[in-house]
XYZ file of C-alpha atoms in Angstrom:
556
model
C -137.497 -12.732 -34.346
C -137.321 -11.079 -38.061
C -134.943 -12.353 -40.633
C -133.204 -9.145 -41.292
C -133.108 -8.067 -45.051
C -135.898 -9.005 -45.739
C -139.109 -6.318 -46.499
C -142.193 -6.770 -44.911
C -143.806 -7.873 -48.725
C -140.864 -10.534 -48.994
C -141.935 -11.606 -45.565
C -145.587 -12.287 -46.117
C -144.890 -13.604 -49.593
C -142.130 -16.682 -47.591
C -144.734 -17.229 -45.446
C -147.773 -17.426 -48.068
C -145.498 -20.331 -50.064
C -144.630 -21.876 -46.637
C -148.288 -22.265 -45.807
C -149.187 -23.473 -49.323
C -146.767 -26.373 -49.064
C -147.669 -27.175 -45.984
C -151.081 -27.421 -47.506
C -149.756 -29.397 -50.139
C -148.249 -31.628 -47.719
C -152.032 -33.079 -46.093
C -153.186 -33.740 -49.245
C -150.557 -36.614 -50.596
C -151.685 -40.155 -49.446
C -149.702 -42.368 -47.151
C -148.496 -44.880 -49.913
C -147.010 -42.120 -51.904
C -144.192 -39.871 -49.354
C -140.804 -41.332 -48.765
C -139.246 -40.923 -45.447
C -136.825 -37.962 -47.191
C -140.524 -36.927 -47.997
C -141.822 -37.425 -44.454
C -138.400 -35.608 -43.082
C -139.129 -32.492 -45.473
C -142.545 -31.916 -44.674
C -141.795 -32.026 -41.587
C -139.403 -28.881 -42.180
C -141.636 -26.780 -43.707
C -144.580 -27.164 -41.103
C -142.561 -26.287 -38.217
C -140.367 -23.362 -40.326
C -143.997 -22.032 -41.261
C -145.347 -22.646 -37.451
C -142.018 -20.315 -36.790
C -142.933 -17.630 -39.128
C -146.673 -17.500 -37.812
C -145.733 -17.533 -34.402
C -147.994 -19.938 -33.593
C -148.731 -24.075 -34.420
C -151.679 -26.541 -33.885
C -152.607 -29.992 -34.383
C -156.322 -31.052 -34.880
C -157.324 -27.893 -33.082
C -154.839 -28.011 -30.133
C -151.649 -25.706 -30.031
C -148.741 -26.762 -29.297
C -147.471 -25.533 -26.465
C -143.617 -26.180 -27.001
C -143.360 -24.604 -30.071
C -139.771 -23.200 -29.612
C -138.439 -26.308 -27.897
C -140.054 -28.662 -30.856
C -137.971 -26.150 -33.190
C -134.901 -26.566 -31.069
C -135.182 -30.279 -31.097
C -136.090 -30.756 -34.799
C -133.418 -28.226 -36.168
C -130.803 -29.833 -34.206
C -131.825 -33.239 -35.879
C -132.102 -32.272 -39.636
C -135.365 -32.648 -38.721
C -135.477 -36.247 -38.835
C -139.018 -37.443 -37.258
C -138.348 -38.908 -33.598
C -141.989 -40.948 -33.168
C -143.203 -41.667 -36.955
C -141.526 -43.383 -40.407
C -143.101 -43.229 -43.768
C -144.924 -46.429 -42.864
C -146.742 -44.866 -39.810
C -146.455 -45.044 -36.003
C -143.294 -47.024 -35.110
C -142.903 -49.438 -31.742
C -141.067 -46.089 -30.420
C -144.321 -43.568 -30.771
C -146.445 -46.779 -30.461
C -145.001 -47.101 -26.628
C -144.868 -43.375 -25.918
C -148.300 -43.010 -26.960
C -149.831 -45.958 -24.923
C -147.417 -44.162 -22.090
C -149.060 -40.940 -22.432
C -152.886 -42.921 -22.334
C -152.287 -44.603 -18.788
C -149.519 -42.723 -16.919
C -150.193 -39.025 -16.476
C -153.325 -39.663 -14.560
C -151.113 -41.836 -11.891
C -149.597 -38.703 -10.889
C -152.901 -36.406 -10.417
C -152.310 -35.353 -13.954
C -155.163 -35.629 -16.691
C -153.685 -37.607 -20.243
C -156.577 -35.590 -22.028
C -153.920 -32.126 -21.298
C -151.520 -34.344 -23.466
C -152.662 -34.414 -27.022
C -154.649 -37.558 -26.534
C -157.620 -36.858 -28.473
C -155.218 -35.816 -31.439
C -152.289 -39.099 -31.353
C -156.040 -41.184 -31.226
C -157.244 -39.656 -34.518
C -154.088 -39.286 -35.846
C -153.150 -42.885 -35.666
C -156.230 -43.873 -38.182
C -155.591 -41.297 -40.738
C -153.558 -42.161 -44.219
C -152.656 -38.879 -45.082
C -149.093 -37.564 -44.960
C -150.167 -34.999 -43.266
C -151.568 -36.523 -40.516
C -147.666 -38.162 -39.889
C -146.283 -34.858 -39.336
C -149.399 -33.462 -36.966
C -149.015 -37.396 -35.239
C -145.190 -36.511 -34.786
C -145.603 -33.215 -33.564
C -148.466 -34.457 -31.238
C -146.258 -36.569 -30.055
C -143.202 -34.318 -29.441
C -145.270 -31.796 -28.065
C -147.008 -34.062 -25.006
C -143.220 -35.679 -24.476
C -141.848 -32.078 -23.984
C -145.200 -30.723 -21.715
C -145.033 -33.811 -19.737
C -141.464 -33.398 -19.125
C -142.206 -30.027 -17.867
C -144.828 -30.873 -15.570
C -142.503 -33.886 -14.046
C -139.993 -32.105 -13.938
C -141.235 -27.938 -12.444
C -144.557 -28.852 -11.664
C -147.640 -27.978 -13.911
C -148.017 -24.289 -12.034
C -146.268 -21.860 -11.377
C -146.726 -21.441 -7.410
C -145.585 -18.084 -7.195
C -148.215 -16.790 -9.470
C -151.009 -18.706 -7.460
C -149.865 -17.417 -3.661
C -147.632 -14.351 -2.646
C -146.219 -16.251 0.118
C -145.320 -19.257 -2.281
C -141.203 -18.771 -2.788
C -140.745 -21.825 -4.914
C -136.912 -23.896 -5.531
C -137.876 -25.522 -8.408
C -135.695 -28.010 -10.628
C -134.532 -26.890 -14.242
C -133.101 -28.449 -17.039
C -132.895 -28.342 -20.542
C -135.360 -30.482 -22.623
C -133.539 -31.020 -25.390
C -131.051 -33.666 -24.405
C -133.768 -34.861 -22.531
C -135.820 -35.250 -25.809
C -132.874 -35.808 -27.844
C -132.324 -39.288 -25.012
C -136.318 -40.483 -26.048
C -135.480 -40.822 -29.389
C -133.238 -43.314 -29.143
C -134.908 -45.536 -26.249
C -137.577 -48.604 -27.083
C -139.338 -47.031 -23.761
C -139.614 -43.633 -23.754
C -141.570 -43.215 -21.032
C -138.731 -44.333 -19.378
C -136.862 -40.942 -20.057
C -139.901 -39.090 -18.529
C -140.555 -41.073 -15.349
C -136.772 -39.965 -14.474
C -137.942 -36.782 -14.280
C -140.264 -36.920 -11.516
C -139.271 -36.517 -7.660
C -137.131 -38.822 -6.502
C -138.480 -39.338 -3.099
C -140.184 -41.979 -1.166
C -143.040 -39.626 0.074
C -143.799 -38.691 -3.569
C -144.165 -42.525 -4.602
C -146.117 -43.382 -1.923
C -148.567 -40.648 -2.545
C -148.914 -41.970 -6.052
C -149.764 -45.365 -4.495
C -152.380 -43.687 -2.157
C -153.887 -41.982 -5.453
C -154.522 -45.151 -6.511
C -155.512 -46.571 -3.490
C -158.220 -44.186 -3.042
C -159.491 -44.158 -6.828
C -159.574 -47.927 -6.325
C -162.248 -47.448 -3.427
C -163.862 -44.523 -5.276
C -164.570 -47.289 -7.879
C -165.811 -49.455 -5.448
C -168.633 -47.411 -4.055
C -166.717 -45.107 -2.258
C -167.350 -44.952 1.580
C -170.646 -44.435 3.999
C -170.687 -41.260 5.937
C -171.574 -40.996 8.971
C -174.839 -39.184 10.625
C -174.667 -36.254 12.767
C -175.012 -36.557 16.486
C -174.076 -36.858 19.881
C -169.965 -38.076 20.953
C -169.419 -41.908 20.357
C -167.475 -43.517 22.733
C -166.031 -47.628 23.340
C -169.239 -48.931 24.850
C -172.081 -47.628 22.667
C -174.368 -48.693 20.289
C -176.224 -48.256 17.422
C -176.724 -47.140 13.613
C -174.062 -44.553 13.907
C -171.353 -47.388 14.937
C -172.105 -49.524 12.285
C -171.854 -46.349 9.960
C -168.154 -45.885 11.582
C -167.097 -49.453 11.314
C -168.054 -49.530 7.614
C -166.031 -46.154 6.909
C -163.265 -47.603 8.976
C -163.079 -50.822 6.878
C -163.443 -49.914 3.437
C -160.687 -47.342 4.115
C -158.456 -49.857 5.662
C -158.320 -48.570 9.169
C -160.711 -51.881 10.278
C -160.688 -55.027 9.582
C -163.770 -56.629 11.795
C -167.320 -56.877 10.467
C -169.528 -54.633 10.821
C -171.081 -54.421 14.239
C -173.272 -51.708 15.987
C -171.391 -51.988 19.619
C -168.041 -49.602 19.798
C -166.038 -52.553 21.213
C -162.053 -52.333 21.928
C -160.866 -52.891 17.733
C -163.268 -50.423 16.945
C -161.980 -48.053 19.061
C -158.177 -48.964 18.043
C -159.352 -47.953 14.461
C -160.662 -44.762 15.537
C -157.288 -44.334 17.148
C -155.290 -45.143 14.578
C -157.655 -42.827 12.077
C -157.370 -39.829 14.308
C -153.390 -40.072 14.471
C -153.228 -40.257 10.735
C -155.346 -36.723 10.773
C -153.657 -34.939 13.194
C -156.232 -35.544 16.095
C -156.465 -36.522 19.311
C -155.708 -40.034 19.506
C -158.249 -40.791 22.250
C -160.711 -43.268 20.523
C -163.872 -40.983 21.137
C -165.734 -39.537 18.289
C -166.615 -35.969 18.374
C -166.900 -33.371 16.229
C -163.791 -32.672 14.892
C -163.257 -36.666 14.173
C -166.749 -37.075 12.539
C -165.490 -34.388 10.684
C -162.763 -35.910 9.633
C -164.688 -39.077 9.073
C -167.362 -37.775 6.397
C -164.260 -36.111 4.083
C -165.392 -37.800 1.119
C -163.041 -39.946 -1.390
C -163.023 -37.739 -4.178
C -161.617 -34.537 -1.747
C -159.224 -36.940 -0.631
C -157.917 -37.841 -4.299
C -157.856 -34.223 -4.724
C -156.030 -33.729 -1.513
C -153.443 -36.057 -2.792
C -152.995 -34.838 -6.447
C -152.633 -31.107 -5.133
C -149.759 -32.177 -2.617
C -148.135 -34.294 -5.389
C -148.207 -31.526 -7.667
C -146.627 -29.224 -4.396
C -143.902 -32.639 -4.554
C -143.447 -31.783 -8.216
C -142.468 -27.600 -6.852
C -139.330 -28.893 -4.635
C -135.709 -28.131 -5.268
C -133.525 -30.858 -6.605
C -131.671 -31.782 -4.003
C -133.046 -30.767 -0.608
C -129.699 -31.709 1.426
C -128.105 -34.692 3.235
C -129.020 -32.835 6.315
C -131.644 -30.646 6.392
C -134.596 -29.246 8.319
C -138.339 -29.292 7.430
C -141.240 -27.399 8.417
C -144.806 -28.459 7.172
C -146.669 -25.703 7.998
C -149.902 -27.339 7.527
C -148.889 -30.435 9.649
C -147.616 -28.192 12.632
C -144.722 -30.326 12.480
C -140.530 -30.073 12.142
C -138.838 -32.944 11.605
C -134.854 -33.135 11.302
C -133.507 -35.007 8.331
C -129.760 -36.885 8.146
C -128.933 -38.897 5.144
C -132.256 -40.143 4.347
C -132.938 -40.875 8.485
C -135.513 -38.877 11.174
C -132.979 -37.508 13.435
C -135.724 -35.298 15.230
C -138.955 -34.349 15.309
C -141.393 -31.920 17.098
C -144.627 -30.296 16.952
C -144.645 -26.813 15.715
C -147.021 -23.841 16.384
C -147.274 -21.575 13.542
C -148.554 -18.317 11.580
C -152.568 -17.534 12.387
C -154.186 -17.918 8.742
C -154.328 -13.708 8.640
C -150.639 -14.143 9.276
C -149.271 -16.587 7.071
C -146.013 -18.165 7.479
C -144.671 -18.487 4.043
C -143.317 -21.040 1.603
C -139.871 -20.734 1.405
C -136.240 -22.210 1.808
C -133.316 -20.980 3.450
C -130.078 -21.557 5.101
C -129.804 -21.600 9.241
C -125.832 -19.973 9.594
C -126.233 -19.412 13.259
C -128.397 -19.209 16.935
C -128.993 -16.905 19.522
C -129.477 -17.476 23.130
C -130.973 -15.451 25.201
C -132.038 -13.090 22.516
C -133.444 -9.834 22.540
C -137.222 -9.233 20.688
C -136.805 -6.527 18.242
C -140.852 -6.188 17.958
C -141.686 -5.938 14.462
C -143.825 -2.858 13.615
C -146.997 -4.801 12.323
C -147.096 -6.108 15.979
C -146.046 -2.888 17.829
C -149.061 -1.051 16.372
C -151.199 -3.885 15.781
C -150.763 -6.429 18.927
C -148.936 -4.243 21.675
C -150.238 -0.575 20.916
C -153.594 -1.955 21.963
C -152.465 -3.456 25.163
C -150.550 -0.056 26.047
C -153.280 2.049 25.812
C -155.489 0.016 28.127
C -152.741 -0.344 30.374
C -149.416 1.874 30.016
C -147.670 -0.438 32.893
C -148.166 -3.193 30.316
C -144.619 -2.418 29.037
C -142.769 -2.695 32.053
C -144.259 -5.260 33.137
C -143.339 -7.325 30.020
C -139.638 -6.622 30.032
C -139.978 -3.863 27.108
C -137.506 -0.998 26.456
C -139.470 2.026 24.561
C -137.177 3.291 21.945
C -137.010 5.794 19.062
C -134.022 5.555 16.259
C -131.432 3.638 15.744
C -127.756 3.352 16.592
C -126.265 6.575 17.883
C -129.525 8.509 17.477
C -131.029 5.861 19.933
C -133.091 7.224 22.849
C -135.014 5.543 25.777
C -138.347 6.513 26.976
C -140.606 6.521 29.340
C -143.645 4.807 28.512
C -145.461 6.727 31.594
C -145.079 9.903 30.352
C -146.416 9.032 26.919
C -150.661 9.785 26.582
C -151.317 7.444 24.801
C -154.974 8.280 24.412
C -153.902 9.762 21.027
C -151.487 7.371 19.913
C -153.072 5.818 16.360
C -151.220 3.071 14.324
C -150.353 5.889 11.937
C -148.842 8.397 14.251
C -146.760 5.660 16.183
C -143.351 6.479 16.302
C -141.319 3.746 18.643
C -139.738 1.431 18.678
C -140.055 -1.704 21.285
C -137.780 -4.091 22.224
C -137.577 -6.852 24.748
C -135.087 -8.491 27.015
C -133.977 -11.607 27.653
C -136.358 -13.292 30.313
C -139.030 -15.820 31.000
C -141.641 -13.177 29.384
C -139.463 -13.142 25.897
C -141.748 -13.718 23.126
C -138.632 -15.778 21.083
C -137.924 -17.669 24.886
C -134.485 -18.539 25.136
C -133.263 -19.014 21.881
C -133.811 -18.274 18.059
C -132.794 -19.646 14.941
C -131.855 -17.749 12.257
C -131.712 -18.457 8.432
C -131.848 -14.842 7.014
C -134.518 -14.449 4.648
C -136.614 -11.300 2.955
C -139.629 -12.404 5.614
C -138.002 -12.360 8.722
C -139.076 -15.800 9.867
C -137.416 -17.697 11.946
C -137.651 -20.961 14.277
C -138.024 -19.505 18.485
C -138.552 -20.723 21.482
C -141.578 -20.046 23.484
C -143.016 -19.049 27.283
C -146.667 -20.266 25.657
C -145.836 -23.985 26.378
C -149.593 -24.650 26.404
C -149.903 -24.080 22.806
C -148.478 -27.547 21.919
C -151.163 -29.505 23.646
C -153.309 -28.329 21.105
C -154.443 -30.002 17.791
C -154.404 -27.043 16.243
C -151.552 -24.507 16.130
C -151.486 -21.191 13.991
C -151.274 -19.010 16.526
C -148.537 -17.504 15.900
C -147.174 -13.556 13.727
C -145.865 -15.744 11.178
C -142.928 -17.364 12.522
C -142.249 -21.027 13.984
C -142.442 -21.754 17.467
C -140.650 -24.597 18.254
C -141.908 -27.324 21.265
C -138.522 -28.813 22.354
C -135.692 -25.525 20.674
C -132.794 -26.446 23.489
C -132.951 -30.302 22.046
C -132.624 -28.657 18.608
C -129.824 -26.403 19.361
C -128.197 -29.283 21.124
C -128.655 -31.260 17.663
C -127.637 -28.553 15.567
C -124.306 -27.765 17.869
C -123.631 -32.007 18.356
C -119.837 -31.802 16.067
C -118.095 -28.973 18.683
C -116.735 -29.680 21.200
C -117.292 -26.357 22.351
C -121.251 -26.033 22.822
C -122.113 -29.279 24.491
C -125.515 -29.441 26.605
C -124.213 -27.821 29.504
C -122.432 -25.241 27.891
C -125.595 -24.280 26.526
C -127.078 -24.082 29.662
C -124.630 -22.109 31.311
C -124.740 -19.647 28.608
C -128.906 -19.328 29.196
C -128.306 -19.454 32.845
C -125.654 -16.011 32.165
C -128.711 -14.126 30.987
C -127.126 -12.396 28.355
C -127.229 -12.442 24.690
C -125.489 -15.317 22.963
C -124.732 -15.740 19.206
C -123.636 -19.114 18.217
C -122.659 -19.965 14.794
C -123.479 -23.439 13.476
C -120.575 -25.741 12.725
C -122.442 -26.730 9.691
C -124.957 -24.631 8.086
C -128.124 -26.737 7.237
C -131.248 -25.822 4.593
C -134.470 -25.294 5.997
C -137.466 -25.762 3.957
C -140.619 -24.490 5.162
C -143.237 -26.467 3.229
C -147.063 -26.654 3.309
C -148.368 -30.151 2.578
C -152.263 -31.403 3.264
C -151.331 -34.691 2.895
C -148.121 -36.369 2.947
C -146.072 -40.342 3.491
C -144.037 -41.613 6.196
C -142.925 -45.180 6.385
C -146.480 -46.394 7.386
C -148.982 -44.191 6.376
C -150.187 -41.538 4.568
C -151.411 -38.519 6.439
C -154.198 -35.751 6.030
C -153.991 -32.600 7.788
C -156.797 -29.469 7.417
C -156.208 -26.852 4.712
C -155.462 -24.114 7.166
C -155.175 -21.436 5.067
C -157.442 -21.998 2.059
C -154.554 -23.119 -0.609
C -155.642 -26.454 -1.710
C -158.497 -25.530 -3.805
C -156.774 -22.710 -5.426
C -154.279 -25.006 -6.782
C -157.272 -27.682 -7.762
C -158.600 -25.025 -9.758
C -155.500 -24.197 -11.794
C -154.697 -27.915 -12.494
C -158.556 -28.269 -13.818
C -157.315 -25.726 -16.708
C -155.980 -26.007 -20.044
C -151.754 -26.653 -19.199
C -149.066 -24.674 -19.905
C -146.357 -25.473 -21.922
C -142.254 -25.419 -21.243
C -142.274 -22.508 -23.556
C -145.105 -20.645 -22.052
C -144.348 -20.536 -18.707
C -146.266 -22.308 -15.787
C -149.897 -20.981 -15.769
């Protein structure tokens, strides 16, 4: 902003005499400033940091230039982290704080003025007091930022990324530091509150611990392993299994019965076939390194770090990359079930919502990306392919509505572009939603549905689907969801399907549903790895290896 009345010449010529006492400032030794001294100098660098529009210590800008003015101008710019004598027990804390604890949550200390706060400390210039303070100041308030939002801005990295994230302001936040012997303190309540998030840090350092220890053997390339063989390739899997805590027996070269409960016990934590035998897709698994895995984990705690505040007492989430739902009640698993979801050209999105209501038996309004894309297709090789399926052929809407015949269509020179209808399905066993839908409106159109593809949810892996969630056991879910009326009990449910027609039920409670994409996650036991279905992981690696944004910049 300009200071109105003032000329452009009176502007430059403030800021010229700003800069030369700030000048001034570095060149008066440490013995010789006061802490009035210390307090004033302190005024005119961040008044001339204001006027240039722009501040740095030893090389490095300061990213929360407008929040460091906020804080300081609100204390009469009284130094938070510094006194006339140097560092004080305060700064000393936050700055060991800022040395070991970042990197504990997949964040690098280096992002946070460390280089600078380690030079600064040995210098005995005034100067250097006012760069250590706003060092300082400026790590607390990025830090804080990154606990608090996350360190990027998911929305800017994916266009199907629809981020809650938490807010507050910094400044009381700050203001709190200042007045605690532990800082740090002030800034670890700013991270996610959850049990998953701290037992992903504990896995981070689980897995650094046995990248400092050598790391783990891979295993060769070759035929299936199965409880009963021998040879090089089972030591290799016993050794992998044990110094990644899934085996505790020596090493041995025949696949005998704890070997093969390892293997079990691996596969479930990756979202395999828990069968014991190693083919492809576990020796896959097998020969992820360490280091992908400690990126794994610092990408999905940064994903942690993107989450609303407060998800619910009773909510619903989807983990897209887990092909999983599970039901959540005050802290407690009410339900879970496997989940088949978008095909990676057909992403289901990150998002959350509210579910209001349910439909049984529900009609299948075909979306036009799947008329011309999916069905149009099938038509033309076989025009009875709409009858057959239970779909109405329809143009307009409302009272301009009109039924056709599909058989007196040629279709021979239908094209995506000149396709006109409208199709829609009826209640039946052929229903693409099945026999019932959940809805939580959204700009997407995704919801949760029932399926006639049972087979789907045999499989390991499940993005099959336009987008939306098919669910493996809906009718339990609605019977959840419906549990506090009296009304919709179990077998009114079922008479309602058996009716055949269209049924719209709202929920006695409306209940959040999160639909969340996480590579690696905690339960009470274990921490989990699933594949990076649709290529987001290392997009997000590569943002968090950049320089970090600031509170006042905006997430990169």
């Amino acid at each position: 902003m300009e200071e109105t009345g003032l000329t452009e010449a009176a502007r430059i010529s403030r800021f010229t005499g700003v800069l030369l006492s700030a000048l001034a400032c570095l060149m008066v030794p440490l013995q010789a400033i006061s802490q009035a001294d210390l307090q004033d100098r302190l005024r005119v660098r961040i008044e001339a940091a204001f006027l240039a529009g722009s501040m740095e210590v030893m090389d490095e800008r300061v990213q929360a230039r407008n929040t460091l003015q906020r804080v300081y101008t609100a204390r009469g710019f009284a130094p938070m982290w510094v006194s006339a004598e140097g560092l004080t027990e305060r700064g000393q804390h936050l700055a060991d704080w800022l040395e070991t604890e970042p990197q504990k949550h997949g964040l690098r200390p280096a992002d946070y003025h460390l280089r600078s706060v380690s030079r600064l400390e040995d210098e005995d210039r005034a100067g250097a007091l006012v760069d250590l303070e706003l060092a300082l100041s400026d790590a607390f308030a990025m830090l804080a930022s990154h606990f608090l939002a996350g360190r990027l801005n998911p929305e800017s990295l994916d266009p199907e990324w629809f981020a809650s994230r938490r807010h507050r302001d910094l400044l009381p936040v700050i203001e709190k530091a200042a007045t605690m012997r532990a800082p740090g303190d002030a800034l670890a309540e700013l991270l996610p509150n959850g049990e998953g998030y701290a037992r992903l840090v504990q896995k981070l350092a689980s897995l650094r611990d046995i990248l400092a220890r050598g790391g783990w053997p891979s295993v060769d390339p070759g035929p299936t392993l199965r409880q009963g063989d021998a040879g090089p390739r089972v030591l290799q899997v016993a050794e992998r299994l044990r110094r990644s805590g899934y085996y505790e027996g020596a090493g041995a070269e025949a696949f005998g019965t704890d070997l093969a409960a390892a293997v079990k016990r691996f596969q479930a934590v990756h979202g395999l076939a828990a069968d014991g035998v190693i083919g492809q897709a576990t020796l896959r698994a097998l020969n992820v390194s360490p280091q992908t895995r400690v990126e794994q984990v610092i990408v999905n705690l940064e994903r942690w770090r993107w989450l609303p505040e407060d998800l619910g007492e009773r909510y619903i989430i989807v983990n897209i990359a887990g092909f999983d739902l599970d039901v959540i009640e005050h802290g407690e698993n009410r339900m879970s079930m496997r989940v088949v979801v978008g095909q990676p050209y057909r992403r289901t999105p990150v998002f959350s919502g509210t579910m209001t209501y349910l439909v049984l038996n529900p009609w299948w309004e075909v979306p036009r990306s799947i008329a011309v894309k999916d069905k149009l297709p099938l038509i033309k090789s076989d025009p009875a392919y709409l009858e057959r399926q239970g779909y109405s052929l329809l143009t307009g809407w409302g009272a301009d509505e009109q039924a056709l015949d599909a058989a007196a269509i040629d279709w021979s020179g239908v094209t995506a572009a000149s396709f006109r209808f409208r199709l829609r399905q009826k209640p039946g066993p052929q229903n693409a939603l099945g026999r019932v839908k959940f809805m939580f409106p959204n700009p997407h159109s995704v919801y949760l549905h029932d399926t006639p593809s049972r087979e789907l949810f045999a499989k390991d892996m499940r993005s099959f689907s336009s987008g939306c969630i098919r669910l493996e056991h809906p009718l339990e879910l609605a019977e959840l969801l419906l549990s506090s009326t009296e009304a919709w009990r179990r077998p009114d449910i079922d008479r309602a399907l058996a009716s055949g027609r269209e049924t719209i039920v709202k929920l006695p409670r409306p209940i959040p549903v999160h639909l969340l994409y996480w590579t690696a996650w905690a339960d009470e036991d274990t921490v989990h790895f699933r594949d990076d279905i649709y290529g987001r992981d290392e997009r997000v690696l590569r943002e968090l290896r950049k320089a970090p944004p600031g509170p006042d910049n905006g997430p990169a």
